[in-house]
């Protein structure tokens, strides 16, 4: 082997050594958590999401199937709710569902994504479905006359968005889905039994505010 070949071989060896050393070397510094993942120091990262609404609600207040709650927000995201929760294991409802069942799902740690069916259609709707379908502790349903394209709810938290490309949707889900610091019943399931809550035929949505003079209307306070 001539001198030139030996130099080339030595250079190749050095490159291999350098690459190997690089793969096995230790990088100085501290691992940084995802900015919207809950941590001990930042138990509710959603507070850093622009435009979020946060309200504290009492828990454990159940109503009967024929009763309606005079919710203070549309869609609601806390307060009295039905004793039966809506299935929320990546469930995509084709029709609007009863708010009182959906709010109970939020108490279990789910995120409920609602959309105005007049404003979100076609490809935008498909993209939203793709975010939810099959994902645990997520559910989605149309909400007639919502007046904004998309609204996201978790217990005590709400965010509105103009479309599925809004990155805040992912931030909301990352920060709040199953965040034990923000919902009342950690460990509660999102699954339901068909004879208790039929996913294919859920309790129907009731449009408009309830009649406050009715004995079946439950006030928020």
mmCIF file of C-alpha atoms in Angstrom:
data_model
loop_
_atom_site.group_PDB
_atom_site.id
_atom_site.type_symbol
_atom_site.label_atom_id
_atom_site.label_comp_id
_atom_site.label_asym_id
_atom_site.label_seq_id
_atom_site.Cartn_x
_atom_site.Cartn_y
_atom_site.Cartn_z
ATOM 1 C CA UNK A 1 0.000 0.000 0.000
ATOM 2 C CA UNK A 2 1.478 3.366 -1.040
ATOM 3 C CA UNK A 3 1.677 6.455 1.155
ATOM 4 C CA UNK A 4 -1.379 8.074 -0.483
ATOM 5 C CA UNK A 5 -3.515 5.018 0.098
ATOM 6 C CA UNK A 6 -2.407 4.807 3.726
ATOM 7 C CA UNK A 7 -3.372 8.444 4.295
ATOM 8 C CA UNK A 8 -6.781 7.848 2.743
ATOM 9 C CA UNK A 9 -7.302 4.740 4.866
ATOM 10 C CA UNK A 10 -6.270 6.604 8.002
ATOM 11 C CA UNK A 11 -8.638 9.457 7.178
ATOM 12 C CA UNK A 12 -11.484 6.983 6.686
ATOM 13 C CA UNK A 13 -10.711 5.406 10.045
ATOM 14 C CA UNK A 14 -10.774 8.792 11.689
ATOM 15 C CA UNK A 15 -14.150 9.545 10.156
ATOM 16 C CA UNK A 16 -15.574 6.247 11.412
ATOM 17 C CA UNK A 17 -14.209 6.881 14.883
ATOM 18 C CA UNK A 18 -15.585 10.406 14.886
ATOM 19 C CA UNK A 19 -19.048 9.251 13.792
ATOM 20 C CA UNK A 20 -19.062 6.418 16.324
ATOM 21 C CA UNK A 21 -17.955 8.734 19.109
ATOM 22 C CA UNK A 22 -20.604 11.253 18.123
ATOM 23 C CA UNK A 23 -23.408 8.688 18.371
ATOM 24 C CA UNK A 24 -22.295 7.563 21.788
ATOM 25 C CA UNK A 25 -21.394 10.925 23.259
ATOM 26 C CA UNK A 26 -23.317 12.686 26.007
ATOM 27 C CA UNK A 27 -24.957 15.988 25.162
ATOM 28 C CA UNK A 28 -24.768 18.505 27.930
ATOM 29 C CA UNK A 29 -27.934 20.177 29.152
ATOM 30 C CA UNK A 30 -31.345 19.257 30.550
ATOM 31 C CA UNK A 31 -34.185 17.632 28.608
ATOM 32 C CA UNK A 32 -37.020 20.084 28.028
ATOM 33 C CA UNK A 33 -40.633 18.907 28.262
ATOM 34 C CA UNK A 34 -43.119 19.653 25.518
ATOM 35 C CA UNK A 35 -44.399 23.202 26.174
ATOM 36 C CA UNK A 36 -48.009 22.064 26.661
ATOM 37 C CA UNK A 37 -47.385 18.827 28.547
ATOM 38 C CA UNK A 38 -48.337 19.056 32.252
ATOM 39 C CA UNK A 39 -45.443 19.007 34.710
ATOM 40 C CA UNK A 40 -45.047 19.437 38.452
ATOM 41 C CA UNK A 41 -43.899 23.000 37.919
ATOM 42 C CA UNK A 42 -46.587 23.725 35.323
ATOM 43 C CA UNK A 43 -49.664 21.649 36.217
ATOM 44 C CA UNK A 44 -51.987 23.462 33.795
ATOM 45 C CA UNK A 45 -50.067 24.452 30.639
ATOM 46 C CA UNK A 46 -53.323 25.431 28.932
ATOM 47 C CA UNK A 47 -53.137 28.752 30.776
ATOM 48 C CA UNK A 48 -50.483 29.688 28.226
ATOM 49 C CA UNK A 49 -52.805 29.160 25.255
ATOM 50 C CA UNK A 50 -53.957 32.429 23.760
ATOM 51 C CA UNK A 51 -57.717 32.939 24.015
ATOM 52 C CA UNK A 52 -58.494 30.182 26.518
ATOM 53 C CA UNK A 53 -61.366 30.603 28.985
ATOM 54 C CA UNK A 54 -61.024 29.030 32.439
ATOM 55 C CA UNK A 55 -63.834 28.814 35.019
ATOM 56 C CA UNK A 56 -63.976 26.856 38.270
ATOM 57 C CA UNK A 57 -67.074 24.674 38.634
ATOM 58 C CA UNK A 58 -68.407 22.579 41.540
ATOM 59 C CA UNK A 59 -68.363 18.830 40.921
ATOM 60 C CA UNK A 60 -70.544 15.789 41.489
ATOM 61 C CA UNK A 61 -73.921 17.424 40.849
ATOM 62 C CA UNK A 62 -76.108 15.002 38.881
ATOM 63 C CA UNK A 63 -79.427 15.580 37.143
ATOM 64 C CA UNK A 64 -82.065 13.158 35.852
ATOM 65 C CA UNK A 65 -82.490 12.257 32.166
ATOM 66 C CA UNK A 66 -85.522 14.502 31.689
ATOM 67 C CA UNK A 67 -83.887 17.515 33.319
ATOM 68 C CA UNK A 68 -81.961 20.315 31.642
ATOM 69 C CA UNK A 69 -79.266 22.509 33.120
ATOM 70 C CA UNK A 70 -79.339 26.276 32.549
ATOM 71 C CA UNK A 71 -75.676 26.329 31.586
ATOM 72 C CA UNK A 72 -73.787 29.608 31.654
ATOM 73 C CA UNK A 73 -71.712 28.817 28.537
ATOM 74 C CA UNK A 74 -72.382 27.412 25.069
ATOM 75 C CA UNK A 75 -71.247 24.698 24.696
ATOM 76 C CA UNK A 76 -71.033 24.034 28.426
ATOM 77 C CA UNK A 77 -67.807 22.826 30.025
ATOM 78 C CA UNK A 78 -68.663 22.328 33.676
ATOM 79 C CA UNK A 79 -71.437 22.285 36.224
ATOM 80 C CA UNK A 80 -74.332 19.886 36.919
ATOM 81 C CA UNK A 81 -74.651 17.014 34.471
ATOM 82 C CA UNK A 82 -76.403 13.734 33.815
ATOM 83 C CA UNK A 83 -75.429 10.709 35.899
ATOM 84 C CA UNK A 84 -74.556 8.934 32.629
ATOM 85 C CA UNK A 85 -71.582 10.160 30.611
ATOM 86 C CA UNK A 86 -71.248 10.157 26.839
ATOM 87 C CA UNK A 87 -68.846 7.620 25.362
ATOM 88 C CA UNK A 88 -65.565 9.456 24.828
ATOM 89 C CA UNK A 89 -63.077 6.918 23.497
ATOM 90 C CA UNK A 90 -62.313 8.644 20.225
ATOM 91 C CA UNK A 91 -66.030 8.761 19.491
ATOM 92 C CA UNK A 92 -67.157 10.838 16.511
ATOM 93 C CA UNK A 93 -70.882 11.557 16.711
ATOM 94 C CA UNK A 94 -72.646 12.314 13.453
ATOM 95 C CA UNK A 95 -75.505 14.082 15.223
ATOM 96 C CA UNK A 96 -75.534 16.575 18.105
ATOM 97 C CA UNK A 97 -75.619 15.022 21.571
ATOM 98 C CA UNK A 98 -77.200 16.082 24.846
ATOM 99 C CA UNK A 99 -74.969 18.542 26.682
ATOM 100 C CA UNK A 100 -75.692 17.092 30.113
ATOM 101 C CA UNK A 101 -74.143 13.752 29.079
ATOM 102 C CA UNK A 102 -71.168 15.403 27.409
ATOM 103 C CA UNK A 103 -70.302 17.494 30.465
ATOM 104 C CA UNK A 104 -70.078 14.332 32.566
ATOM 105 C CA UNK A 105 -67.446 13.039 30.120
ATOM 106 C CA UNK A 106 -65.405 16.166 30.781
ATOM 107 C CA UNK A 107 -65.525 15.342 34.482
ATOM 108 C CA UNK A 108 -63.758 12.083 33.576
ATOM 109 C CA UNK A 109 -60.887 13.891 31.861
ATOM 110 C CA UNK A 110 -62.102 13.933 28.255
ATOM 111 C CA UNK A 111 -61.855 16.709 25.693
ATOM 112 C CA UNK A 112 -65.051 17.406 23.734
ATOM 113 C CA UNK A 113 -64.579 18.996 20.308
ATOM 114 C CA UNK A 114 -67.671 20.633 18.850
ATOM 115 C CA UNK A 115 -68.156 22.301 15.482
ATOM 116 C CA UNK A 116 -70.797 24.261 13.627
ATOM 117 C CA UNK A 117 -71.946 21.939 10.797
ATOM 118 C CA UNK A 118 -72.666 24.962 8.613
ATOM 119 C CA UNK A 119 -69.123 26.302 8.977
ATOM 120 C CA UNK A 120 -67.010 23.135 9.059
ATOM 121 C CA UNK A 121 -67.543 20.790 6.119
ATOM 122 C CA UNK A 122 -65.676 18.706 3.547
ATOM 123 C CA UNK A 123 -61.917 18.488 3.956
ATOM 124 C CA UNK A 124 -61.941 20.615 7.113
ATOM 125 C CA UNK A 125 -64.390 18.226 8.740
ATOM 126 C CA UNK A 126 -62.320 15.215 7.647
ATOM 127 C CA UNK A 127 -59.216 16.740 9.215
ATOM 128 C CA UNK A 128 -61.058 17.274 12.478
ATOM 129 C CA UNK A 129 -62.354 13.704 12.461
ATOM 130 C CA UNK A 130 -58.803 12.470 11.897
ATOM 131 C CA UNK A 131 -57.696 14.203 15.080
ATOM 132 C CA UNK A 132 -60.347 12.481 17.190
ATOM 133 C CA UNK A 133 -61.316 9.103 15.779
ATOM 134 C CA UNK A 134 -60.044 6.231 17.899
ATOM 135 C CA UNK A 135 -58.192 8.474 20.363
ATOM 136 C CA UNK A 136 -58.944 7.756 24.039
ATOM 137 C CA UNK A 137 -60.615 10.475 26.078
ATOM 138 C CA UNK A 138 -61.571 12.456 22.994
ATOM 139 C CA UNK A 139 -65.011 12.910 21.456
ATOM 140 C CA UNK A 140 -66.502 15.118 18.789
ATOM 141 C CA UNK A 141 -69.985 16.184 17.774
ATOM 142 C CA UNK A 142 -71.720 18.869 15.722
ATOM 143 C CA UNK A 143 -73.219 21.724 17.708
ATOM 144 C CA UNK A 144 -75.881 23.615 15.715
ATOM 145 C CA UNK A 145 -75.676 27.415 15.555
ATOM 146 C CA UNK A 146 -72.386 27.458 17.423
ATOM 147 C CA UNK A 147 -71.544 30.797 15.721
ATOM 148 C CA UNK A 148 -67.820 29.893 15.602
ATOM 149 C CA UNK A 149 -66.341 27.089 13.488
ATOM 150 C CA UNK A 150 -64.864 25.011 16.322
ATOM 151 C CA UNK A 151 -65.081 25.023 20.109
ATOM 152 C CA UNK A 152 -63.072 22.755 22.423
ATOM 153 C CA UNK A 153 -64.138 21.879 25.956
ATOM 154 C CA UNK A 154 -62.477 20.169 28.884
ATOM 155 C CA UNK A 155 -63.597 20.469 32.496
ATOM 156 C CA UNK A 156 -63.454 24.175 33.355
ATOM 157 C CA UNK A 157 -61.699 25.103 30.088
ATOM 158 C CA UNK A 158 -62.853 26.271 26.675
ATOM 159 C CA UNK A 159 -61.170 27.446 23.471
ATOM 160 C CA UNK A 160 -62.636 28.532 20.133
ATOM 161 C CA UNK A 161 -60.836 28.105 16.807
ATOM 162 C CA UNK A 162 -61.441 29.206 13.233
ATOM 163 C CA UNK A 163 -60.475 25.904 11.644
ATOM 164 C CA UNK A 164 -58.709 22.545 12.045
ATOM 165 C CA UNK A 165 -55.324 23.994 11.059
ATOM 166 C CA UNK A 166 -55.196 26.058 14.259
ATOM 167 C CA UNK A 167 -52.235 24.674 16.240
ATOM 168 C CA UNK A 168 -53.945 25.653 19.485
ATOM 169 C CA UNK A 169 -56.271 22.665 19.039
ATOM 170 C CA UNK A 170 -53.361 20.270 19.555
ATOM 171 C CA UNK A 171 -52.025 22.382 22.410
ATOM 172 C CA UNK A 172 -55.419 22.251 24.159
ATOM 173 C CA UNK A 173 -55.641 18.474 23.833
ATOM 174 C CA UNK A 174 -52.041 17.953 24.957
ATOM 175 C CA UNK A 175 -52.457 20.206 27.981
ATOM 176 C CA UNK A 176 -55.849 19.024 29.199
ATOM 177 C CA UNK A 177 -56.756 15.508 28.084
ATOM 178 C CA UNK A 178 -56.375 13.337 31.182
ATOM 179 C CA UNK A 179 -54.521 16.128 32.996
ATOM 180 C CA UNK A 180 -55.076 14.983 36.584
ATOM 181 C CA UNK A 181 -54.622 18.543 37.794
ATOM 182 C CA UNK A 182 -57.631 19.933 35.946
ATOM 183 C CA UNK A 183 -60.534 17.457 36.119
ATOM 184 C CA UNK A 184 -62.380 16.030 39.133
ATOM 185 C CA UNK A 185 -62.395 12.246 38.621
ATOM 186 C CA UNK A 186 -58.979 10.785 37.707
ATOM 187 C CA UNK A 187 -59.237 7.109 36.855
ATOM 188 C CA UNK A 188 -62.838 7.278 35.638
ATOM 189 C CA UNK A 189 -63.567 5.468 32.382
ATOM 190 C CA UNK A 190 -64.732 6.890 29.074
ATOM 191 C CA UNK A 191 -66.448 3.647 28.084
ATOM 192 C CA UNK A 192 -70.178 3.124 28.469
ATOM 193 C CA UNK A 193 -72.533 0.148 28.270
ATOM 194 C CA UNK A 194 -74.978 0.015 25.328
ATOM 195 C CA UNK A 195 -77.973 -0.365 27.633
ATOM 196 C CA UNK A 196 -76.894 2.757 29.531
ATOM 197 C CA UNK A 197 -75.669 4.995 26.699
ATOM 198 C CA UNK A 198 -76.173 3.960 23.082
ATOM 199 C CA UNK A 199 -73.424 5.486 20.927
ATOM 200 C CA UNK A 200 -75.483 4.894 17.785
ATOM 201 C CA UNK A 201 -78.573 6.483 19.292
ATOM 202 C CA UNK A 202 -77.440 8.874 22.042
ATOM 203 C CA UNK A 203 -79.759 11.177 23.998
ATOM 204 C CA UNK A 204 -80.663 13.954 21.565
ATOM 205 C CA UNK A 205 -79.391 17.506 21.617
ATOM 206 C CA UNK A 206 -81.850 20.072 22.919
ATOM 207 C CA UNK A 207 -81.478 23.412 21.175
ATOM 208 C CA UNK A 208 -81.922 26.775 22.803
ATOM 209 C CA UNK A 209 -81.924 27.741 26.474
ATOM 210 C CA UNK A 210 -84.180 25.736 28.815
ATOM 211 C CA UNK A 211 -87.383 27.129 30.281
ATOM 212 C CA UNK A 212 -86.216 28.584 33.578
ATOM 213 C CA UNK A 213 -89.747 28.398 34.999
ATOM 214 C CA UNK A 214 -89.872 24.616 34.503
ATOM 215 C CA UNK A 215 -89.305 22.363 37.527
ATOM 216 C CA UNK A 216 -87.093 20.235 35.259
ATOM 217 C CA UNK A 217 -84.645 23.088 34.701
ATOM 218 C CA UNK A 218 -81.645 23.052 37.021
ATOM 219 C CA UNK A 219 -79.911 26.381 37.678
ATOM 220 C CA UNK A 220 -76.129 26.660 37.716
ATOM 221 C CA UNK A 221 -76.051 27.929 41.309
#
